[in-house]
CSV table of C-alpha atoms in Angstrom, one decimal:
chain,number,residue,atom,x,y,z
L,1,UNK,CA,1.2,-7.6,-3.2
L,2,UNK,CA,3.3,-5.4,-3.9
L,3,UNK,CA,3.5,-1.8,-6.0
L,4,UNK,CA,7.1,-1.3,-7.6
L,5,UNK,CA,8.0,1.6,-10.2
L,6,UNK,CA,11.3,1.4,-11.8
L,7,UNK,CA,12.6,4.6,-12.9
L,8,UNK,CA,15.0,4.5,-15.8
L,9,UNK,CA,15.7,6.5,-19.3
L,10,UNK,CA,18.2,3.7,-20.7
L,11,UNK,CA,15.0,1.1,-22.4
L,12,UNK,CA,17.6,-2.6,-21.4
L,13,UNK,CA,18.1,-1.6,-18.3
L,14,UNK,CA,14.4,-1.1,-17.9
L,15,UNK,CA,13.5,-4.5,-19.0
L,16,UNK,CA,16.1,-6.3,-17.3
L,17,UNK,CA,15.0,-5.0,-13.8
L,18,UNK,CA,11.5,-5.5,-14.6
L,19,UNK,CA,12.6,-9.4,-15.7
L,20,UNK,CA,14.5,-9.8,-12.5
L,21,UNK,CA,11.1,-8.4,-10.7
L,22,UNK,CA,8.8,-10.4,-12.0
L,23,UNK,CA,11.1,-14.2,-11.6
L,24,UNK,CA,12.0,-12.9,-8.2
L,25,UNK,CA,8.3,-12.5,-7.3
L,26,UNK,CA,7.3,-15.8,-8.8
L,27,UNK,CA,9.6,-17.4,-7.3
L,28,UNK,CA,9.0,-16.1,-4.0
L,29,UNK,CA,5.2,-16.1,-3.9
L,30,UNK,CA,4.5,-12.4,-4.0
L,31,UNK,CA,2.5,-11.2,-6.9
L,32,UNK,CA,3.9,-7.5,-7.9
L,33,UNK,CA,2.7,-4.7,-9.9
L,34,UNK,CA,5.6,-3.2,-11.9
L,35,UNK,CA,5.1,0.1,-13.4
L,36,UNK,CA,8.1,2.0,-15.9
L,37,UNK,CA,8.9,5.5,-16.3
L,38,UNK,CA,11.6,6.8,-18.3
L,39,UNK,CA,11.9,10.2,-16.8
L,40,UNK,CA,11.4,11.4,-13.3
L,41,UNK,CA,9.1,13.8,-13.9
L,42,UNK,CA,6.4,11.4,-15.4
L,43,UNK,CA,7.0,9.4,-12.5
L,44,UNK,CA,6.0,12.6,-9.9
L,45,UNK,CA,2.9,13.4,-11.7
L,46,UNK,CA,1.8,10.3,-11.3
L,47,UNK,CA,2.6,10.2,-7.4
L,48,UNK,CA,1.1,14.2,-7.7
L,49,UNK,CA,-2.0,12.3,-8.3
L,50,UNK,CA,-2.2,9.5,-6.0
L,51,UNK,CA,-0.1,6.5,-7.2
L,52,UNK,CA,1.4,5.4,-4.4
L,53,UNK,CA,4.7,3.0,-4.9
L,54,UNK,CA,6.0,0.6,-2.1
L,55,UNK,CA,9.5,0.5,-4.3
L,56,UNK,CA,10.8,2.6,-6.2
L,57,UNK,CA,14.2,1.6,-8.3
L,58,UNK,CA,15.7,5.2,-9.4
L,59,UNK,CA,18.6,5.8,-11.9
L,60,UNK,CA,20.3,8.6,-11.2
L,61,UNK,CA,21.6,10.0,-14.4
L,62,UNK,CA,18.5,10.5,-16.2
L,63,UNK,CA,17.6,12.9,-18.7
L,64,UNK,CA,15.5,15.9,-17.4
L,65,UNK,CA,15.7,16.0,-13.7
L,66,UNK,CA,18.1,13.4,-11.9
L,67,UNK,CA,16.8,10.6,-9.7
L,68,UNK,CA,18.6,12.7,-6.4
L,69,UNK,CA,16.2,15.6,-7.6
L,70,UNK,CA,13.4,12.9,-7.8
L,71,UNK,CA,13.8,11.3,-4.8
L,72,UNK,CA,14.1,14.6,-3.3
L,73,UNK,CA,10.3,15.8,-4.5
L,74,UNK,CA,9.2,12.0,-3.4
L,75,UNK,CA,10.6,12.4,0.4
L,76,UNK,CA,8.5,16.1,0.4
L,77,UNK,CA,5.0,13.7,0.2
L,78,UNK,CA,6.0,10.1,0.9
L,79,UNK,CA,8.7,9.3,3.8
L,80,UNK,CA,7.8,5.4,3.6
L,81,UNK,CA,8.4,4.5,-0.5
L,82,UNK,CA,11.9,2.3,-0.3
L,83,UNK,CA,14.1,3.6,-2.8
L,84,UNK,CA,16.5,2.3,-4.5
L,85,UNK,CA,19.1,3.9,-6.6
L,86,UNK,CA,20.9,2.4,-9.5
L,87,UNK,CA,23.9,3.9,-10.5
L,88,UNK,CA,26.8,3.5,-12.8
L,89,UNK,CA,29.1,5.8,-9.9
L,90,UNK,CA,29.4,4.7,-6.4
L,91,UNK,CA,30.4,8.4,-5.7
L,92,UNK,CA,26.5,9.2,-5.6
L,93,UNK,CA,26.1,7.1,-2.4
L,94,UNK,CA,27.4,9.9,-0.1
L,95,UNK,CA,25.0,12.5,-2.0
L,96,UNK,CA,22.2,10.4,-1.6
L,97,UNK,CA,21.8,9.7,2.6
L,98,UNK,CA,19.3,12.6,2.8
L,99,UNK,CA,17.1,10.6,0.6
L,100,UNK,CA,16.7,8.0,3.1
L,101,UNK,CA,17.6,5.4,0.3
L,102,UNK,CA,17.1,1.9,1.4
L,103,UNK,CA,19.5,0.4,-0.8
L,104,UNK,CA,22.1,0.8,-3.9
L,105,UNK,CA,22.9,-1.2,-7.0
L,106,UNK,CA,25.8,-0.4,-9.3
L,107,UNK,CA,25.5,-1.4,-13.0
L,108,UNK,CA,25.8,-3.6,-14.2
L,109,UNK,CA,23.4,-4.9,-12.0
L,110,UNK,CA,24.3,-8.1,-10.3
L,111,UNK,CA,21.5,-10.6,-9.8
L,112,UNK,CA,22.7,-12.2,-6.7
L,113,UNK,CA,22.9,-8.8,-5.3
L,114,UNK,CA,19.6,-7.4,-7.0
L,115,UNK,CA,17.7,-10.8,-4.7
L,116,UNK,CA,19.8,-9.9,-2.0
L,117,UNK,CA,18.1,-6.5,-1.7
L,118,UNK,CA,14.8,-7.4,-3.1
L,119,UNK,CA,14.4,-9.8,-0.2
L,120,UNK,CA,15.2,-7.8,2.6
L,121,UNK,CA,12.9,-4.9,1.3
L,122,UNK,CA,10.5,-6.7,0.9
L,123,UNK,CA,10.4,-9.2,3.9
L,124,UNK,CA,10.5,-6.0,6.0
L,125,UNK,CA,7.7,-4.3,3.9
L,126,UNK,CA,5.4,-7.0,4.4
L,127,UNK,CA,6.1,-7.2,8.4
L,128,UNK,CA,5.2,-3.6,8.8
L,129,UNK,CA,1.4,-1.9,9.0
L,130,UNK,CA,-0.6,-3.8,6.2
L,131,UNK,CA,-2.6,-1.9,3.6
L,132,UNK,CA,-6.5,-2.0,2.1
L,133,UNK,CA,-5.1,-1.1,-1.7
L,134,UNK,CA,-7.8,-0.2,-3.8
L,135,UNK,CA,-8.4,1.9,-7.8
L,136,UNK,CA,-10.3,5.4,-7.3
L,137,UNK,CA,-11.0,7.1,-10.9
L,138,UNK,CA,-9.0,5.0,-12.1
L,139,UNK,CA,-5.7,5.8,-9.8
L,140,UNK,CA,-4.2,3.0,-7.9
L,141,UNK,CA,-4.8,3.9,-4.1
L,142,UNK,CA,-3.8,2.3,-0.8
L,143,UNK,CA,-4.8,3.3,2.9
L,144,UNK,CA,-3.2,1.5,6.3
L,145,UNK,CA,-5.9,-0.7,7.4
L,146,UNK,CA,-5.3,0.8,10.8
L,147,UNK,CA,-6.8,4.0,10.2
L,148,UNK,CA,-9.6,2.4,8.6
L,149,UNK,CA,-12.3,2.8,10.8
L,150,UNK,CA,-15.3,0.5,8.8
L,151,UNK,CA,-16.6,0.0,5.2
L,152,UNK,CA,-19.9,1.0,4.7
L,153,UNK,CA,-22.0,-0.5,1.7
L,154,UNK,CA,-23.8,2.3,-0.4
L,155,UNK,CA,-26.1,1.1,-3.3
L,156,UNK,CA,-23.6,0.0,-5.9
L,157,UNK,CA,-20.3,1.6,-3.8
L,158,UNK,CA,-18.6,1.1,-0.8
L,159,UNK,CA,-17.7,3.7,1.1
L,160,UNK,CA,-14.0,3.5,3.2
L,161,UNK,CA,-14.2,5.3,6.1
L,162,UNK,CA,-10.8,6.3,8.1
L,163,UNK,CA,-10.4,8.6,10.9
L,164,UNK,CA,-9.5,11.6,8.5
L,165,UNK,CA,-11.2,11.3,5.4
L,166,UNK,CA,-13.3,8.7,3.1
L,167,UNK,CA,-12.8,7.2,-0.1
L,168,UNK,CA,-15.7,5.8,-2.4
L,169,UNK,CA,-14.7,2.3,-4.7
L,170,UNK,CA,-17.1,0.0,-7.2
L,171,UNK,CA,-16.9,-3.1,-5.3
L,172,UNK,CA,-19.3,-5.4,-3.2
L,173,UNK,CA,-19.2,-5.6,0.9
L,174,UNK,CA,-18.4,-9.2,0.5
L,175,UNK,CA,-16.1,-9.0,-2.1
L,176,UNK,CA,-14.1,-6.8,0.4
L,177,UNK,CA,-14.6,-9.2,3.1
L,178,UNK,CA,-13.6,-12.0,1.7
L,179,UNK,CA,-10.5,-10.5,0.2
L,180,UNK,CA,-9.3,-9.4,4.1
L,181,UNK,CA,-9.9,-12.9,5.4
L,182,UNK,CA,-8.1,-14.0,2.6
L,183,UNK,CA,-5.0,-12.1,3.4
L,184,UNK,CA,-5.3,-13.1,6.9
L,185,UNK,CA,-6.8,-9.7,8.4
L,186,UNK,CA,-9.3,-10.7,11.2
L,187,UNK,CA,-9.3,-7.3,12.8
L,188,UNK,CA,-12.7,-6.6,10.8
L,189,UNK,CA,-16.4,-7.4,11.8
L,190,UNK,CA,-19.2,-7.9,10.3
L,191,UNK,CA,-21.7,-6.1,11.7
L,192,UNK,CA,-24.5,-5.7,9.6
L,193,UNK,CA,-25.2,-6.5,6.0
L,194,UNK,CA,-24.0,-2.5,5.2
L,195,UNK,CA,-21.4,-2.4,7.8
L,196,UNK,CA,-18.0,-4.3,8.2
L,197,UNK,CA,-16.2,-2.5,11.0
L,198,UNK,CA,-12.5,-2.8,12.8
L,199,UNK,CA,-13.1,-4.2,15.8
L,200,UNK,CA,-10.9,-3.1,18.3
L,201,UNK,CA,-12.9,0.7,17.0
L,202,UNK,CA,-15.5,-0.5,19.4
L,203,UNK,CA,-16.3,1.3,22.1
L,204,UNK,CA,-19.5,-0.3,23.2
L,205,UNK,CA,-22.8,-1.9,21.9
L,206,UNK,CA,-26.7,-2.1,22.3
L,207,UNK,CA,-29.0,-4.2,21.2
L,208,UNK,CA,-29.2,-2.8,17.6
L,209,UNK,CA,-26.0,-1.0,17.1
L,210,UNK,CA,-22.4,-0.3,18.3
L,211,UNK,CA,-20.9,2.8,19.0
L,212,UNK,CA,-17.0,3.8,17.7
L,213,UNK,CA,-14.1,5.5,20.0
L,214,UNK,CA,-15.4,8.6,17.9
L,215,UNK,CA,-19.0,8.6,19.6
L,216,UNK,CA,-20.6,7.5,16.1
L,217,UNK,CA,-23.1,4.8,16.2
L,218,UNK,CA,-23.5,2.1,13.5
L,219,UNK,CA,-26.6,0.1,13.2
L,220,UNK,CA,-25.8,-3.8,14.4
L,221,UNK,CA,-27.9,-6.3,12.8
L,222,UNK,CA,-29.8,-8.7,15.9
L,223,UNK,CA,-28.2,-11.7,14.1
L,224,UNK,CA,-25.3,-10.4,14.4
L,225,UNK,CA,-25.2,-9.3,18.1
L,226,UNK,CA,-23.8,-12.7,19.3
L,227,UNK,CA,-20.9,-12.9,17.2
L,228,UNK,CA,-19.9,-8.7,17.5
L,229,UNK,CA,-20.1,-9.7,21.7
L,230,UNK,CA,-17.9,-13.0,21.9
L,231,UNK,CA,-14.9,-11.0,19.5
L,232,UNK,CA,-15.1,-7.6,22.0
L,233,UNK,CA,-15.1,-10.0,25.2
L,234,UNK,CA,-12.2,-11.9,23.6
L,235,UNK,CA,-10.2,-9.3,22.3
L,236,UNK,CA,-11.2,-7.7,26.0
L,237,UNK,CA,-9.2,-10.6,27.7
């Protein structure tokens, strides 16, 4: 999946990258989540509170503040969002490279060229470090799964634990596990019926509980023991 925003104050260009979006993705077999701002300041509030964009399609004459102005405020919090500025003047291009931009397209936009840069975004995007994405008071959120050290099941919440800070979420233990294995992502464990932990966080184990690279301890279910053992000496090989 991906999250894409397109920012852009003229309403048919708007649609017509959100149509191209949408066919691409279909086509393609990646579902997409496609969110529209007109101006660039409604589009860094949002980010100010924790929408976090994989792509981000940015006019750059806009009403209000310009999308070099935008991206400028997006590279001070994010320096992985793949921008993408769309432009009636090729001149920008040079005024841009501080941006980091990841690609250009001049209007009108052509659609050969519009696929060309959609795929190699998002091929690359989906090769690099994967990401649990989840909704927090009602914010779309996303964490790398590689600093997620387990989930912890907590009444009617599940509790993500990384190595810096947490995050609660509505959702069942096995919800979340079936969604990884689903997606391919083996790195997590089962341990216990309130504990699905990243592996290769394992230090070492006992007979009722494991301990992280952090020192914590987790309890470890004894039907579980076997299972938690052959995946550590495996992954130890």
């Amino acid at each position: 999946m991906l999250d894409i925003a397109i920012c852009e104050d003229e309403r048919f260009q708007q649609g017509e990258l959100e149509e191209m979006l949408y066919t691409l993705g279909k086509k393609l077999g990646i579902y997409l989540e496609v969110s529209v701002y007109e101006r660039g300041e409604s589009l860094l509030a949002d980010v100010n509170h924790g929408a976090h964009y994989d792509v981000i399609y940015l006019d750059i004459e806009m009403e209000g503040m310009d999308g070099l102005r935008v991206a400028e405020e997006l590279r001070s919090q994010d320096r992985t969002v793949q921008i993408i500025y769309v432009t009636q003047y090729e001149c920008y291009i040079h005024q841009s490279i501080d941006t980091m931009p990841s690609g250009y397209l001049v209007k009108p936009v052509n659609p050969e060229e519009f696929k060309k840069v959609f795929q190699r975004i998002s091929s690359w995007i989906q090769g690099k470090d994967a990401y649990y994405r989840f909704t927090c008071d009602k914010i779309p959120r996303k964490v790398l799964l590689k600093d997620i050290l387990y989930f912890r099941s907590k009444l009617r919440q599940v509790e993500i634990v990384c190595e810096d800070n947490s995050h609660l979420i509505y959702q069942k233990l096995n919800e979340i596990e079936r969604e990884l294995a689903a997606e391919n992502q083996k790195q997590f464990l089962r341990i216990h019926q309130s504990y699905l932990v990243k592996y290769n966080h394992i230090r070492c184990f006992g007979h009722n509980w494991v301990e992280l690279q952090t020192g914590k301890r987790l309890p470890m279910s004894r039907g579980r023991r076997e299972v938690v053992e052959k995946r550590l000496e495996g992954a130890s090989m």
